[in-house]
Short mmCIF file of C-alpha atoms in Angstrom, two decimals:
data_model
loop_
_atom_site.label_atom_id
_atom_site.label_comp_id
_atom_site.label_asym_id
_atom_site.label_seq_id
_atom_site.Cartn_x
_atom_site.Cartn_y
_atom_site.Cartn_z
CA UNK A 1 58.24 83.90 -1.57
CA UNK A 2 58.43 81.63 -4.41
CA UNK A 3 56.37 78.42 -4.49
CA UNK A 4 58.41 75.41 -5.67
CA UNK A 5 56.15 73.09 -7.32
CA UNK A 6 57.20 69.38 -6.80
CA UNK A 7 57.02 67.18 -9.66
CA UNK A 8 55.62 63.65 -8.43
CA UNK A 9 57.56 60.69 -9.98
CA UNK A 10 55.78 58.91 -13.19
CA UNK A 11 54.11 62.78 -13.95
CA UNK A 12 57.02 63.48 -16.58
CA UNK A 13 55.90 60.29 -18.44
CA UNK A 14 52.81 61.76 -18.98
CA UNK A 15 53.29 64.65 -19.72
CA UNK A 16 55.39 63.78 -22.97
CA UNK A 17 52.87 61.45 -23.54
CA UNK A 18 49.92 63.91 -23.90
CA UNK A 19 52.28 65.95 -25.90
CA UNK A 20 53.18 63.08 -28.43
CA UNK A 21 49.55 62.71 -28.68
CA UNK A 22 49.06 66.11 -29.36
CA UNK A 23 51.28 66.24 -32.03
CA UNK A 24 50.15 63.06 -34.11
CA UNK A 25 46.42 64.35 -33.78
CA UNK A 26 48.25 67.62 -35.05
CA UNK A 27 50.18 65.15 -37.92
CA UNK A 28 47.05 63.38 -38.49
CA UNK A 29 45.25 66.78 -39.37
CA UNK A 30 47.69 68.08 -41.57
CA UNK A 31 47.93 64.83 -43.46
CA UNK A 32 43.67 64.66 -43.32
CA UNK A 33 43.85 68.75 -44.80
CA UNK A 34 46.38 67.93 -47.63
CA UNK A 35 45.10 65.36 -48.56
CA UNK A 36 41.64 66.98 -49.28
CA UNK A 37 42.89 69.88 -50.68
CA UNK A 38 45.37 67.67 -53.26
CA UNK A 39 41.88 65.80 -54.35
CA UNK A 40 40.11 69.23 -54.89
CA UNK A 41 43.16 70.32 -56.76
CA UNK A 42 42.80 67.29 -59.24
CA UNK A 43 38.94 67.50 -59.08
CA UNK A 44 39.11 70.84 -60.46
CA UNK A 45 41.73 70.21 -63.00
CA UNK A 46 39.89 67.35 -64.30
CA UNK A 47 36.78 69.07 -64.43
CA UNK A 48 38.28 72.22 -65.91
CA UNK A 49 39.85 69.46 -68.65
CA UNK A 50 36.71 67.66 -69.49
CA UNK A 51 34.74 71.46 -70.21
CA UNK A 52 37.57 72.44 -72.53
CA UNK A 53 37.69 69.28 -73.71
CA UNK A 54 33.08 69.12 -74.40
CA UNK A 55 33.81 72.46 -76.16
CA UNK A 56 36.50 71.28 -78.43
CA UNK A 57 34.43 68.61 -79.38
CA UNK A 58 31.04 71.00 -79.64
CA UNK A 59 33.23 73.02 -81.94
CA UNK A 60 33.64 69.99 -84.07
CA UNK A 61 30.22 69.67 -84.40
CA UNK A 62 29.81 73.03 -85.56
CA UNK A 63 32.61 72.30 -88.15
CA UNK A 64 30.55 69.39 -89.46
CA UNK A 65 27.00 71.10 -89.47
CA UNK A 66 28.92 73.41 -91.63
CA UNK A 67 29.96 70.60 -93.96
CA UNK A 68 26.85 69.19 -94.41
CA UNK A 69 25.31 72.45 -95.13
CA UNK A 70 27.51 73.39 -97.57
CA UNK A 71 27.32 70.09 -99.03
CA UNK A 72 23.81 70.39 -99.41
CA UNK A 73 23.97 73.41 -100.92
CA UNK A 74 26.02 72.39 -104.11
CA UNK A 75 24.75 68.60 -104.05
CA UNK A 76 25.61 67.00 -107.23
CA UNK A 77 28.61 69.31 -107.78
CA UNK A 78 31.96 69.09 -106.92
CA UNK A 79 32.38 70.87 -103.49
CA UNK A 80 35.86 72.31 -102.18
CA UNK A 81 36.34 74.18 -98.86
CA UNK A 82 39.81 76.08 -97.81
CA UNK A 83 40.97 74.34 -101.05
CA UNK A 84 40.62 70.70 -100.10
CA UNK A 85 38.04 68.51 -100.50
CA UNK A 86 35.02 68.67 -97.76
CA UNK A 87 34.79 65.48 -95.60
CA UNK A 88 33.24 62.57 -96.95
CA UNK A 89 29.70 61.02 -96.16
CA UNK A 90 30.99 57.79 -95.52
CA UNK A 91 32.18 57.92 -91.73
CA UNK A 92 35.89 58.79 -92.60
CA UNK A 93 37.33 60.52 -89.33
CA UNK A 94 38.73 63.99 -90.25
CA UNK A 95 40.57 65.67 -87.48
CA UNK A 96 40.45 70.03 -86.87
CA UNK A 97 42.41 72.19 -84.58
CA UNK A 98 40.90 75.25 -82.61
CA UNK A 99 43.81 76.90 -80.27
CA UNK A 100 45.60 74.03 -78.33
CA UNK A 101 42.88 71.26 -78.66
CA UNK A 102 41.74 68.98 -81.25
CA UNK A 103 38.46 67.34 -82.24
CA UNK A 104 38.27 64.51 -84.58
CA UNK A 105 34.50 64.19 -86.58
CA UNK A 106 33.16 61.96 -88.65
CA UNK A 107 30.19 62.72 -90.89
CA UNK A 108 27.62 59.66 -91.99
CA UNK A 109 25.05 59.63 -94.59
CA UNK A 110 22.04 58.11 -92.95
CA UNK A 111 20.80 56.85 -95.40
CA UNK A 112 24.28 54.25 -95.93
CA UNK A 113 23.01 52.35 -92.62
CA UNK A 114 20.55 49.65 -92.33
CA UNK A 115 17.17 51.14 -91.02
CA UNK A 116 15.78 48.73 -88.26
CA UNK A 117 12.12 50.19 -87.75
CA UNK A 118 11.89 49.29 -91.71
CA UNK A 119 12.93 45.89 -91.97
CA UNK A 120 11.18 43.23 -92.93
CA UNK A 121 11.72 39.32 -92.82
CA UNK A 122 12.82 39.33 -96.47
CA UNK A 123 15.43 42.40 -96.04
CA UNK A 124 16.19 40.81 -91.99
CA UNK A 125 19.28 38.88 -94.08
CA UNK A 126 21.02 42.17 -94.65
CA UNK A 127 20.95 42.70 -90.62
CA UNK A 128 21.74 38.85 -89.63
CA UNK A 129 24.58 38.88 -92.53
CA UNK A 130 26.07 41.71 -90.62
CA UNK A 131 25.71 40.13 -87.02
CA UNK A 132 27.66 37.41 -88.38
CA UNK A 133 30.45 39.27 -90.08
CA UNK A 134 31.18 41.26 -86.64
CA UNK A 135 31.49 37.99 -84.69
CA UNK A 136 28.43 36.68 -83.30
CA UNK A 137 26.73 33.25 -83.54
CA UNK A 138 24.59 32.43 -86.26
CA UNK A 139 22.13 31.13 -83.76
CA UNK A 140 22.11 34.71 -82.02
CA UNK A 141 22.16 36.36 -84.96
CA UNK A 142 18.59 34.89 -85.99
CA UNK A 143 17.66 35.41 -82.41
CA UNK A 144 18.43 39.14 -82.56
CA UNK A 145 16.62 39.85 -86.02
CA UNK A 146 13.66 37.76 -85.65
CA UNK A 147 13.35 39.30 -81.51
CA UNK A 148 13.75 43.03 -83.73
CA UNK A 149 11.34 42.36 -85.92
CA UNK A 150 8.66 41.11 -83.27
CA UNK A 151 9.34 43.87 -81.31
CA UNK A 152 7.98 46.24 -83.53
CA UNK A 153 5.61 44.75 -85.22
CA UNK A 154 1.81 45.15 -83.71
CA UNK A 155 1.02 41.81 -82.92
CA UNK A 156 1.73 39.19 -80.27
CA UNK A 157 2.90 36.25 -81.90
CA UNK A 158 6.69 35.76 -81.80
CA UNK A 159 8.62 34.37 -85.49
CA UNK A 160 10.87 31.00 -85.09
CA UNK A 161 13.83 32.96 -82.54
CA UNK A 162 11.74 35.74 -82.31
CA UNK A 163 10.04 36.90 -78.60
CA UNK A 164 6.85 38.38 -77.17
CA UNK A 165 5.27 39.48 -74.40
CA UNK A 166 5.44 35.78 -72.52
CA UNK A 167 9.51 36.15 -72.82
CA UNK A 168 9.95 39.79 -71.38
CA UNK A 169 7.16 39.71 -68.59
CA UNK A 170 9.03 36.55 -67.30
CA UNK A 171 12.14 38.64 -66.67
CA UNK A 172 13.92 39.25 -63.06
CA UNK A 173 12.79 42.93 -64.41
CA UNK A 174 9.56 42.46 -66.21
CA UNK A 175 8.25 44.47 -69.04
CA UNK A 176 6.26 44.19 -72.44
CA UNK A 177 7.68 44.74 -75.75
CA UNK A 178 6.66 47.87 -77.46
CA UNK A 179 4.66 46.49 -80.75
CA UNK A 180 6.15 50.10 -82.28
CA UNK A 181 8.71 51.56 -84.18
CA UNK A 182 12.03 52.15 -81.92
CA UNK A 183 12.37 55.64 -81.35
CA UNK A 184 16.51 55.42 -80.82
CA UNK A 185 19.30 52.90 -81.16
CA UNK A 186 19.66 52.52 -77.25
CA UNK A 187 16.36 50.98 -77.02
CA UNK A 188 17.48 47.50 -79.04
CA UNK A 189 18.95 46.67 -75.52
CA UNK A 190 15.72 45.60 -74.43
CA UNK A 191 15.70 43.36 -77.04
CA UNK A 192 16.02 39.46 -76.37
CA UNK A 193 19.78 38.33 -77.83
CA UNK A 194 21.29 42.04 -78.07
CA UNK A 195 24.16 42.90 -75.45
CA UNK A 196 25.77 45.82 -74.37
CA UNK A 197 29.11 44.19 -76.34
CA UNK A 198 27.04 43.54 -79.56
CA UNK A 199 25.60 46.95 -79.41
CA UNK A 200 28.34 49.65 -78.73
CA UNK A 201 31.61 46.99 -79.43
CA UNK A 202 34.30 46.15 -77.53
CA UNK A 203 38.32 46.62 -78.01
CA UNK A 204 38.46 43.78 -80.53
CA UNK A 205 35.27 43.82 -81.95
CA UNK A 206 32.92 46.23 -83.79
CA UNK A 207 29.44 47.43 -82.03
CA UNK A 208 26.84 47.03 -84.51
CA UNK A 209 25.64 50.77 -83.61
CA UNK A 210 27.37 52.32 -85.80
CA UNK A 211 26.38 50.59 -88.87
CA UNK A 212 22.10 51.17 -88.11
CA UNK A 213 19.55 54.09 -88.09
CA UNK A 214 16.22 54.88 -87.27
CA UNK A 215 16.14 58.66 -89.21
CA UNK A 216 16.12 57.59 -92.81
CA UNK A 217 12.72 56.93 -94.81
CA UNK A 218 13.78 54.68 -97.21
CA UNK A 219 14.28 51.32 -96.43
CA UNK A 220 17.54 50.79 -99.29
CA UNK A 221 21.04 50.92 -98.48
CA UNK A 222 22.92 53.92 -100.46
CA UNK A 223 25.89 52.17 -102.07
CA UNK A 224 27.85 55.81 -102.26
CA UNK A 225 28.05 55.86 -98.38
CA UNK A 226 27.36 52.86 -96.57
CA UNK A 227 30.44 51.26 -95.25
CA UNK A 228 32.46 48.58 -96.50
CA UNK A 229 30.88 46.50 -93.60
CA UNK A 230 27.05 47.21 -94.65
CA UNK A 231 27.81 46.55 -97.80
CA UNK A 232 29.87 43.29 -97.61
CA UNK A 233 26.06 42.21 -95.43
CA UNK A 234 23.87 43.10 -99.12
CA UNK A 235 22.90 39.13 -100.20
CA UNK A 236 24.76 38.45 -103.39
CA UNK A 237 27.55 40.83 -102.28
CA UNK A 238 30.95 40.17 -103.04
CA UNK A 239 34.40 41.39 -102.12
CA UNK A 240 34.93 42.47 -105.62
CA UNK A 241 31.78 44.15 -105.90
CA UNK A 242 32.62 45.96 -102.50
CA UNK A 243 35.63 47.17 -103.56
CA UNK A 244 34.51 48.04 -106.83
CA UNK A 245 31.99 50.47 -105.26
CA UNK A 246 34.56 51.56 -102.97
CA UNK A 247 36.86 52.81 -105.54
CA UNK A 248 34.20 54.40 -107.92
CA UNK A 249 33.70 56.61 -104.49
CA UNK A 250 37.00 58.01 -104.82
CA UNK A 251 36.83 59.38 -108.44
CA UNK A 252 36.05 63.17 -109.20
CA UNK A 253 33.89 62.65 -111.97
CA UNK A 254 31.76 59.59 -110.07
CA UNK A 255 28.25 59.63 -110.88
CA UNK A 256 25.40 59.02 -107.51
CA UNK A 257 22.43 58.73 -109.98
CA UNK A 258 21.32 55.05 -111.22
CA UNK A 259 23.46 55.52 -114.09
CA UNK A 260 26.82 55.51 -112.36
CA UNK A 261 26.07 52.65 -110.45
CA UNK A 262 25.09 51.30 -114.05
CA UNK A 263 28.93 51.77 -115.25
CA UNK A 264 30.71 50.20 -111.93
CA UNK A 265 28.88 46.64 -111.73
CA UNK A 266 28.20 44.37 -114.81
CA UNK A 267 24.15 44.26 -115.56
CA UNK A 268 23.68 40.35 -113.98
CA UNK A 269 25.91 41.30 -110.61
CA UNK A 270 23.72 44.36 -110.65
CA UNK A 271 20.07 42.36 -110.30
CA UNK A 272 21.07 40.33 -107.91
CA UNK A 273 21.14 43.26 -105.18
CA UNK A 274 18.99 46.18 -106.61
CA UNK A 275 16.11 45.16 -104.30
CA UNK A 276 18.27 45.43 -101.31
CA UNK A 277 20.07 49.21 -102.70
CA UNK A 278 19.56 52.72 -103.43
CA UNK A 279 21.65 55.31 -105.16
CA UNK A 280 19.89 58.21 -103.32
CA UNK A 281 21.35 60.69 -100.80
CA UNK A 282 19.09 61.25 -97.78
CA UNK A 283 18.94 64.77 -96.12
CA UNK A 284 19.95 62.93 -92.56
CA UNK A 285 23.33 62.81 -91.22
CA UNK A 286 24.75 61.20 -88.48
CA UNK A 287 28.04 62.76 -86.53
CA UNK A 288 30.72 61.67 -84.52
CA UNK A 289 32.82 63.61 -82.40
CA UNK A 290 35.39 63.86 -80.01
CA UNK A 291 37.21 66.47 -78.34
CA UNK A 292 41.08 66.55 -76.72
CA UNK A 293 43.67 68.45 -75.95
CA UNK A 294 46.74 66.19 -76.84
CA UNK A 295 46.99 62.31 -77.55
CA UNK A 296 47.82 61.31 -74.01
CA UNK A 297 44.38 62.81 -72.64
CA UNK A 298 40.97 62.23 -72.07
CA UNK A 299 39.12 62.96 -74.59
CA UNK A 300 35.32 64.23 -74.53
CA UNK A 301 32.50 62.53 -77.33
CA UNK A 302 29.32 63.46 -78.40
CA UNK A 303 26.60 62.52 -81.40
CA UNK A 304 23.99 64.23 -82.93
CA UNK A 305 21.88 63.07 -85.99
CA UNK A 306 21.10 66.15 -87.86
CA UNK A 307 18.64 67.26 -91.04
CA UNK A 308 19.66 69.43 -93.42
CA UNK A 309 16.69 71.61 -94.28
CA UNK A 310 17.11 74.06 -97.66
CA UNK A 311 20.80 75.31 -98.14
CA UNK A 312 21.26 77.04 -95.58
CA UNK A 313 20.02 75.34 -92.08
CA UNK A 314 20.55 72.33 -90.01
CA UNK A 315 18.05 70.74 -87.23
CA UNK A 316 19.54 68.59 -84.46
CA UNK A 317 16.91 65.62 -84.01
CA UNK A 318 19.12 63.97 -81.83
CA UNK A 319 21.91 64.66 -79.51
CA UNK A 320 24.25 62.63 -76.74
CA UNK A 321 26.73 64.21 -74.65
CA UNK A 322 28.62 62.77 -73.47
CA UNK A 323 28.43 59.66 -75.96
CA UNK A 324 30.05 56.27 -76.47
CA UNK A 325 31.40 55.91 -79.98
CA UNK A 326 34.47 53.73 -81.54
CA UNK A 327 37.60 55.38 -82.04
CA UNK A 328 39.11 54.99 -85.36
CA UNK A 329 40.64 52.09 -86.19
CA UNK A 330 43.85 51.08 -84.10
CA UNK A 331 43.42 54.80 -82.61
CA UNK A 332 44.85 55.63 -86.19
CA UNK A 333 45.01 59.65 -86.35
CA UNK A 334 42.71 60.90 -88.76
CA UNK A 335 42.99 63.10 -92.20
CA UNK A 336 44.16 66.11 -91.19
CA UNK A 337 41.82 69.35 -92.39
#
């Protein structure tokens, strides 16, 4: 016999109710599950993207530590690699291809930047001149040198803007100032007046990073590779001179003892700021570099400051990856190599 089973009214309603529900819990999941997968997807392909992206730029640094090695071994000579010139010590951006990415490096003479664990309060001008020209107060400006110069020197009594121990221990987050030499850059943002902006720059205005140092040994700016902006900050500086210099860097025959600097400035202009230069090459270079695979990427930067030791070796002293740096100037591409 076959048992008819009797459906009670209302029981239907149910029924495709509990279904419905089963299916959007079913929807739901699907939706949850693709939607986790798609983010691994693009968590991957980012990540893959940033690697290639670290080595393209690592690859650059290689390219420069070979620069700068071959540079040092035939200094004072005119140096030519794959038949163009090497890349200058000046900062210039130079861009290099390896398979399908790029890296863009720039190469710095050390000893062209203003050296902050040797200034004094007579050189302090050439630092608060160059506050001044990037866009900050005069009244910060002092603050910032004076607060430097305090900082690391060994006692506790603070100059005119300068600050102490009383200004730092009274702080939300307290702490003393190191009477000491400042063993990176990074560290001036524990000084009173300096901001993040001053420091690394912002998309209309330069960060003062790039134009100090704490590597060199000599307390002079090198006129042969400082940039136009450290220069411009030399008391008794003027645009002529500046671009004077500038232009004796370009020709073949240009001289980096005294004597060439001798034959580019007239003798009076000349007084005024040999306290302030130097005509010597350090063996400390700073480098820039960042790695992408096209212009409509993210791109991948790292520095290193690094010492050229003989002719034939280079010593990282100090390395960043990932780093912040400025891109050239209006994201301008670079000199090809």
């Amino acid at each position: 016999m076959r048992m008819k089973t009797k459906i009670l009214p209302g029981e239907e309603g149910i029924a495709l109710m509990i279904v419905l529900w089963i299916m959007m819990l079913l929807i739901v999941m699907t939706l949850a599950f693709s939607v986790m997968v798609r983010t691994e997807v693009f968590s991957t392909i980012a990540f893959k993207e940033q690697m290639e992206n670290k080595y393209l730029a690592e690859a650059g640094l290689q390219k420069a530590m070979m620069e700068i090695i071959y540079r040092n071994a035939n200094k004072y000579q005119p140096v030519y690699n794959d038949e163009r010139d090497i890349s200058p010590m000046d900062g210039t951006f130079r861009e290099g291809r390896m398979d399908d990415g790029y890296y863009r490096f720039a190469i710095t003479d050390e000893s062209g930047k203003i050296n902050v664990n040797l200034l004094t309060d007579a050189s302090g001008i050439i630092l608060n001149n160059l506050l001044v020209n990037l866009g900050v107060e005069k009244y910060q400006a002092d603050t910032i040198v004076d607060s430097i110069l305090d900082w690391k020197d060994g006692d506790d009594l603070h100059r005119l803007h300068g600050a102490e121990n009383d200004y730092y221990l009274s702080l939300n987050n307290p702490y003393r100032a190191k009477d000491a030499h400042f063993d990176n850059l990074e560290e001036l943002l524990l000084v009173k007046g300096i901001t993040r902006d001053i420091l690394y720059g912002t998309e209309k205005k330069h960060g003062l990073m790039q134009y100090l140092t704490v590597y060199t040994s000599t307390a002079g700016i090198n006129v042969h590779s400082a940039k136009p902006e450290v220069l411009k900050a030399i008391p008794a500086m003027t645009d002529n001179m500046v671009q004077t210099i500038l232009n004796y860097r370009t020709l073949e025959n240009a001289k980096k003892d005294g004597s060439g600097l001798q034959s580019m400035l007239p003798a009076a202009d000349l007084a005024k700021i040999t306290s302030y230069i130097t005509t010597a090459d350090s063996n400390v270079y700073g480098v820039q570099v960042i790695g992408y695979q096209n212009e409509k990427t993210a791109s991948y930067a790292l520095k290193a400051v690094l010492v050229a030791e003989g002719t034939d070796r280079c010593r990282i002293i100090f390395y960043q990856s990932p780093a912040q740096i400025e891109m050239p100037e209006n994201d301008a591409i670079p000199e090809k190599l």
